PDB file of C-alpha atoms in Angstrom:
ATOM      1  CA  MET A   1      41.363 -72.548  35.528  1.00 44.00           C
ATOM      2  CA  VAL A   2      45.118 -71.541  36.935  1.00 50.00           C
ATOM      3  CA  SER A   3      45.885 -73.478  39.602  1.00 50.00           C
ATOM      4  CA  THR A   4      49.539 -73.141  41.580  1.00 50.00           C
ATOM      5  CA  GLU A   5      49.787 -75.557  44.281  1.00 46.00           C
ATOM      6  CA  SER A   6      51.464 -74.938  47.734  1.00 49.00           C
ATOM      7  CA  ASN A   7      51.998 -77.633  50.568  1.00 55.00           C
ATOM      8  CA  GLY A   8      48.952 -79.531  48.512  1.00 70.00           C
ATOM      9  CA  LYS A   9      46.058 -77.708  50.460  1.00 92.00           C
ATOM     10  CA  ILE A  10      46.278 -73.822  48.379  1.00 96.00           C
ATOM     11  CA  ARG A  11      45.093 -73.905  45.138  1.00 96.00           C
ATOM     12  CA  ILE A  12      44.685 -70.261  42.798  1.00 97.00           C
ATOM     13  CA  ARG A  13      41.994 -70.117  41.161  1.00 97.00           C
ATOM     14  CA  ASP A  14      40.432 -67.444  38.594  1.00 97.00           C
ATOM     15  CA  GLY A  15      38.022 -65.021  40.333  1.00 98.00           C
ATOM     16  CA  ARG A  16      34.398 -65.117  38.865  1.00 97.00           C
ATOM     17  CA  ALA A  17      31.518 -63.230  39.544  1.00 96.00           C
ATOM     18  CA  ASP A  18      29.993 -65.674  41.148  1.00 97.00           C
ATOM     19  CA  ASP A  19      32.470 -65.322  44.215  1.00 98.00           C
ATOM     20  CA  ILE A  20      31.691 -62.018  45.061  1.00 97.00           C
ATOM     21  CA  PRO A  21      29.693 -62.859  47.857  1.00 97.00           C
ATOM     22  CA  ALA A  22      32.188 -64.660  49.506  1.00 97.00           C
ATOM     23  CA  VAL A  23      35.396 -62.088  48.520  1.00 97.00           C
ATOM     24  CA  LEU A  24      32.992 -59.547  50.630  1.00 97.00           C
ATOM     25  CA  GLY A  25      32.570 -61.855  53.700  1.00 97.00           C
ATOM     26  CA  MET A  26      36.764 -62.026  53.415  1.00 96.00           C
ATOM     27  CA  PHE A  27      35.979 -58.401  53.843  1.00 96.00           C
ATOM     28  CA  ASP A  28      33.713 -58.583  56.900  1.00 97.00           C
ATOM     29  CA  SER A  29      35.780 -61.219  58.244  1.00 95.00           C
ATOM     30  CA  ALA A  30      39.178 -58.689  58.152  1.00 94.00           C
ATOM     31  CA  VAL A  31      36.816 -55.489  59.615  1.00 95.00           C
ATOM     32  CA  GLU A  32      35.493 -57.340  62.263  1.00 96.00           C
ATOM     33  CA  TRP A  33      38.840 -58.824  63.086  1.00 93.00           C
ATOM     34  CA  LEU A  34      40.507 -55.419  62.717  1.00 92.00           C
ATOM     35  CA  VAL A  35      37.873 -53.521  64.949  1.00 94.00           C
ATOM     36  CA  SER A  36      37.794 -56.141  67.726  1.00 94.00           C
ATOM     37  CA  GLN A  37      41.490 -54.863  67.836  1.00 90.00           C
ATOM     38  CA  GLY A  38      40.552 -51.365  68.127  1.00 89.00           C
ATOM     39  CA  ARG A  39      41.766 -50.798  64.153  1.00 88.00           C
ATOM     40  CA  THR A  40      39.328 -48.722  63.018  1.00 88.00           C
ATOM     41  CA  ARG A  41      40.775 -46.834  60.469  1.00 86.00           C
ATOM     42  CA  GLN A  42      42.124 -49.101  57.741  1.00 89.00           C
ATOM     43  CA  TRP A  43      38.823 -50.010  56.454  1.00 89.00           C
ATOM     44  CA  GLY A  44      36.034 -48.960  59.300  1.00 89.00           C
ATOM     45  CA  THR A  45      33.930 -50.614  61.333  1.00 93.00           C
ATOM     46  CA  THR A  46      30.908 -51.251  58.802  1.00 94.00           C
ATOM     47  CA  PRO A  47      30.805 -54.936  56.957  1.00 96.00           C
ATOM     48  CA  TRP A  48      31.883 -54.109  53.308  1.00 95.00           C
ATOM     49  CA  SER A  49      28.979 -56.690  52.298  1.00 96.00           C
ATOM     50  CA  GLU A  50      26.491 -53.582  54.052  1.00 96.00           C
ATOM     51  CA  ASN A  51      28.247 -50.876  52.288  1.00 94.00           C
ATOM     52  CA  PRO A  52      27.114 -50.250  48.885  1.00 95.00           C
ATOM     53  CA  ARG A  53      30.550 -48.324  47.882  1.00 92.00           C
ATOM     54  CA  ALA A  54      32.546 -51.492  48.521  1.00 94.00           C
ATOM     55  CA  VAL A  55      30.201 -53.754  47.365  1.00 97.00           C
ATOM     56  CA  ALA A  56      30.256 -51.483  44.014  1.00 96.00           C
ATOM     57  CA  MET A  57      34.391 -51.604  43.938  1.00 95.00           C
ATOM     58  CA  ILE A  58      34.766 -55.193  44.396  1.00 97.00           C
ATOM     59  CA  THR A  59      32.376 -55.691  41.316  1.00 97.00           C
ATOM     60  CA  ARG A  60      33.747 -53.092  39.431  1.00 96.00           C
ATOM     61  CA  TYR A  61      37.798 -55.221  40.302  1.00 97.00           C
ATOM     62  CA  PHE A  62      35.967 -57.956  39.597  1.00 97.00           C
ATOM     63  CA  ALA A  63      34.554 -56.988  35.997  1.00 96.00           C
ATOM     64  CA  GLU A  64      36.947 -54.717  34.821  1.00 96.00           C
ATOM     65  CA  GLY A  65      40.506 -56.664  36.510  1.00 97.00           C
ATOM     66  CA  SER A  66      42.218 -60.214  36.555  1.00 98.00           C
ATOM     67  CA  PRO A  67      40.705 -61.273  40.143  1.00 98.00           C
ATOM     68  CA  TYR A  68      42.050 -64.490  41.623  1.00 98.00           C
ATOM     69  CA  ILE A  69      40.780 -66.744  44.809  1.00 98.00           C
ATOM     70  CA  ALA A  70      43.140 -68.847  46.770  1.00 97.00           C
ATOM     71  CA  GLU A  71      41.131 -71.560  48.156  1.00 97.00           C
ATOM     72  CA  TYR A  72      42.645 -73.612  51.127  1.00 96.00           C
ATOM     73  CA  ASP A  73      41.187 -77.125  51.209  1.00 95.00           C
ATOM     74  CA  GLY A  74      38.673 -76.324  48.617  1.00 95.00           C
ATOM     75  CA  ILE A  75      37.102 -73.177  50.676  1.00 96.00           C
ATOM     76  CA  PRO A  76      37.656 -69.699  49.034  1.00 97.00           C
ATOM     77  CA  ALA A  77      40.339 -68.237  51.708  1.00 97.00           C
ATOM     78  CA  ALA A  78      41.385 -65.117  50.137  1.00 98.00           C
ATOM     79  CA  THR A  79      41.437 -63.067  47.240  1.00 98.00           C
ATOM     80  CA  LEU A  80      43.165 -60.528  45.075  1.00 98.00           C
ATOM     81  CA  THR A  81      43.166 -58.455  41.688  1.00 98.00           C
ATOM     82  CA  LEU A  82      45.728 -57.176  39.293  1.00 98.00           C
ATOM     83  CA  THR A  83      44.768 -54.173  37.114  1.00 97.00           C
ATOM     84  CA  ASP A  84      47.112 -52.211  34.395  1.00 97.00           C
ATOM     85  CA  ALA A  85      47.353 -49.171  37.059  1.00 96.00           C
ATOM     86  CA  PRO A  86      46.587 -47.958  40.508  1.00 96.00           C
ATOM     87  CA  GLY A  87      43.762 -46.420  42.114  1.00 91.00           C
ATOM     88  CA  PRO A  88      42.527 -42.725  41.206  1.00 90.00           C
ATOM     89  CA  TYR A  89      44.423 -41.524  43.993  1.00 89.00           C
ATOM     90  CA  LEU A  90      47.697 -42.551  42.699  1.00 94.00           C
ATOM     91  CA  ALA A  91      49.360 -41.508  39.358  1.00 89.00           C
ATOM     92  CA  PRO A  92      50.639 -44.340  37.698  1.00 88.00           C
ATOM     93  CA  VAL A  93      53.992 -44.953  36.649  1.00 95.00           C
ATOM     94  CA  ASP A  94      55.586 -44.356  33.105  1.00 96.00           C
ATOM     95  CA  GLU A  95      56.390 -47.880  31.975  1.00 97.00           C
ATOM     96  CA  PRO A  96      54.370 -50.990  32.169  1.00 97.00           C
ATOM     97  CA  GLU A  97      53.506 -52.199  35.114  1.00 98.00           C
ATOM     98  CA  ARG A  98      50.791 -55.007  37.425  1.00 98.00           C
ATOM     99  CA  TYR A  99      49.077 -53.050  40.190  1.00 98.00           C
ATOM    100  CA  ILE A 100      47.686 -55.750  43.113  1.00 98.00           C
ATOM    101  CA  HIS A 101      44.269 -54.574  44.488  1.00 97.00           C
ATOM    102  CA  ILE A 102      41.766 -55.910  46.889  1.00 96.00           C
ATOM    103  CA  LEU A 103      43.495 -58.272  49.003  1.00 97.00           C
ATOM    104  CA  SER A 104      42.074 -59.873  51.436  1.00 96.00           C
ATOM    105  CA  SER A 105      41.598 -63.149  53.481  1.00 95.00           C
ATOM    106  CA  ASP A 106      39.314 -64.446  55.653  1.00 95.00           C
ATOM    107  CA  ARG A 107      40.810 -64.466  59.495  1.00 93.00           C
ATOM    108  CA  ARG A 108      40.046 -67.938  59.749  1.00 94.00           C
ATOM    109  CA  PHE A 109      42.922 -68.824  57.414  1.00 96.00           C
ATOM    110  CA  LYS A 110      45.145 -66.496  58.805  1.00 92.00           C
ATOM    111  CA  GLY A 111      48.845 -68.184  58.742  1.00 93.00           C
ATOM    112  CA  THR A 112      48.063 -70.363  56.378  1.00 95.00           C
ATOM    113  CA  GLY A 113      49.991 -68.918  53.561  1.00 95.00           C
ATOM    114  CA  VAL A 114      47.226 -68.089  51.180  1.00 97.00           C
ATOM    115  CA  GLY A 115      47.958 -64.376  51.055  1.00 96.00           C
ATOM    116  CA  ALA A 116      51.701 -64.860  50.219  1.00 97.00           C
ATOM    117  CA  ALA A 117      50.647 -67.933  47.745  1.00 97.00           C
ATOM    118  CA  LEU A 118      48.598 -65.406  46.019  1.00 97.00           C
ATOM    119  CA  LEU A 119      51.229 -62.774  45.702  1.00 98.00           C
ATOM    120  CA  ALA A 120      53.371 -65.043  43.913  1.00 97.00           C
ATOM    121  CA  HIS A 121      50.753 -65.994  42.002  1.00 97.00           C
ATOM    122  CA  ALA A 122      50.337 -62.530  41.190  1.00 98.00           C
ATOM    123  CA  ALA A 123      54.275 -62.024  40.364  1.00 98.00           C
ATOM    124  CA  ALA A 124      53.964 -65.270  38.215  1.00 97.00           C
ATOM    125  CA  GLU A 125      51.084 -63.621  35.994  1.00 97.00           C
ATOM    126  CA  THR A 126      52.889 -60.546  35.815  1.00 98.00           C
ATOM    127  CA  ARG A 127      56.454 -62.109  34.555  1.00 98.00           C
ATOM    128  CA  ARG A 128      54.143 -64.342  32.251  1.00 97.00           C
ATOM    129  CA  ALA A 129      53.170 -60.717  30.395  1.00 97.00           C
ATOM    130  CA  GLY A 130      56.485 -59.856  30.160  1.00 98.00           C
ATOM    131  CA  ILE A 131      56.252 -56.760  32.548  1.00 98.00           C
ATOM    132  CA  SER A 132      59.210 -56.235  34.878  1.00 98.00           C
ATOM    133  CA  LEU A 133      57.056 -53.918  37.684  1.00 98.00           C
ATOM    134  CA  LEU A 134      54.400 -55.511  40.174  1.00 98.00           C
ATOM    135  CA  ARG A 135      53.109 -52.665  42.238  1.00 98.00           C
ATOM    136  CA  VAL A 136      50.809 -52.371  45.346  1.00 98.00           C
ATOM    137  CA  ASP A 137      49.580 -50.190  47.996  1.00 97.00           C
ATOM    138  CA  CYS A 138      48.513 -50.438  51.664  1.00 96.00           C
ATOM    139  CA  TYR A 139      47.233 -49.100  54.464  1.00 94.00           C
ATOM    140  CA  ALA A 140      50.653 -47.391  56.668  1.00 94.00           C
ATOM    141  CA  GLY A 141      48.735 -46.372  59.828  1.00 88.00           C
ATOM    142  CA  ASP A 142      48.871 -47.892  63.252  1.00 84.00           C
ATOM    143  CA  ASP A 143      51.733 -50.800  63.630  1.00 87.00           C
ATOM    144  CA  ARG A 144      52.869 -50.742  60.066  1.00 90.00           C
ATOM    145  CA  LYS A 145      52.366 -54.297  60.034  1.00 89.00           C
ATOM    146  CA  LEU A 146      50.397 -54.339  56.513  1.00 93.00           C
ATOM    147  CA  VAL A 147      53.897 -52.485  55.302  1.00 96.00           C
ATOM    148  CA  ALA A 148      55.896 -55.469  56.564  1.00 95.00           C
ATOM    149  CA  PHE A 149      53.616 -58.162  55.885  1.00 96.00           C
ATOM    150  CA  TYR A 150      54.360 -56.775  51.742  1.00 97.00           C
ATOM    151  CA  GLU A 151      58.132 -56.542  52.556  1.00 98.00           C
ATOM    152  CA  SER A 152      58.628 -60.057  53.519  1.00 97.00           C
ATOM    153  CA  ASN A 153      56.939 -60.613  50.195  1.00 97.00           C
ATOM    154  CA  GLY A 154      59.691 -59.169  48.456  1.00 97.00           C
ATOM    155  CA  PHE A 155      58.267 -55.557  47.888  1.00 98.00           C
ATOM    156  CA  THR A 156      60.029 -52.428  48.560  1.00 98.00           C
ATOM    157  CA  PRO A 157      57.769 -49.450  49.870  1.00 98.00           C
ATOM    158  CA  THR A 158      58.068 -46.659  47.474  1.00 97.00           C
ATOM    159  CA  GLU A 159      56.356 -43.507  48.288  1.00 95.00           C
ATOM    160  CA  THR A 160      53.510 -42.595  50.496  1.00 95.00           C
ATOM    161  CA  PHE A 161      50.502 -40.638  50.497  1.00 94.00           C
ATOM    162  CA  THR A 162      47.428 -39.916  52.119  1.00 92.00           C
ATOM    163  CA  VAL A 163      43.972 -40.318  51.370  1.00 85.00           C
ATOM    164  CA  ALA A 164      41.542 -37.834  52.414  1.00 79.00           C
ATOM    165  CA  VAL A 165      38.075 -39.417  54.540  1.00 73.00           C
ATOM    166  CA  ALA A 166      35.167 -38.156  55.833  1.00 67.00           C
ATOM    167  CA  GLY A 167      35.402 -35.157  58.816  1.00 64.00           C
ATOM    168  CA  ASP A 168      38.546 -33.924  58.749  1.00 63.00           C
ATOM    169  CA  ASP A 169      40.533 -37.273  59.201  1.00 73.00           C
ATOM    170  CA  SER A 170      42.865 -39.203  56.603  1.00 83.00           C
ATOM    171  CA  TRP A 171      44.100 -42.621  55.820  1.00 87.00           C
ATOM    172  CA  PRO A 172      47.983 -42.799  55.555  1.00 93.00           C
ATOM    173  CA  GLY A 173      49.249 -45.325  52.328  1.00 94.00           C
ATOM    174  CA  GLN A 174      51.927 -47.075  51.445  1.00 97.00           C
ATOM    175  CA  VAL A 175      52.712 -48.097  47.719  1.00 98.00           C
ATOM    176  CA  LEU A 176      55.553 -50.990  47.448  1.00 98.00           C
ATOM    177  CA  ALA A 177      56.980 -52.036  44.866  1.00 98.00           C
ATOM    178  CA  ARG A 178      58.697 -55.568  43.232  1.00 98.00           C
ATOM    179  CA  ARG A 179      61.213 -55.579  40.209  1.00 98.00           C
ATOM    180  CA  LEU A 180      60.575 -59.232  38.102  1.00 97.00           C
TER     181      LEU A 180
END
């Protein structure tokens, strides 16, 4: 079990298949919060636990990647998964890298530092593997607060991209990188 302490309340551990319902709950919480703010373009309006594609994606990342759970006072509060490459909508780089996927937190834990603790853990795991490049991508629409969150955690924006979604709509994205 991997463990990182932060203020004595945050512990990072390896994710397991039996964490998937809690992870889907984290995404449901985030979707509900985004919808309450009128911000529906990032993840839509349907809870992820009710979306078969989202459930399949979370299950696949847990099976194929290295998932981590941040617990706050023993409660699963946030998650991310590390892999060796970005999603299929982006080209990999020509050097070894670790890529962050599905970073999310339960909104009840907003402001506790669980997301930043997971990003620090991802950086440490990447260094431990002898790799110097850690990348992530995120939704870059609306107010770009998500991009700013990654920047505040040591990432630098690199390229932008667009993913086509239902209808004529598109999803603006930003790739960010951190050299370790």
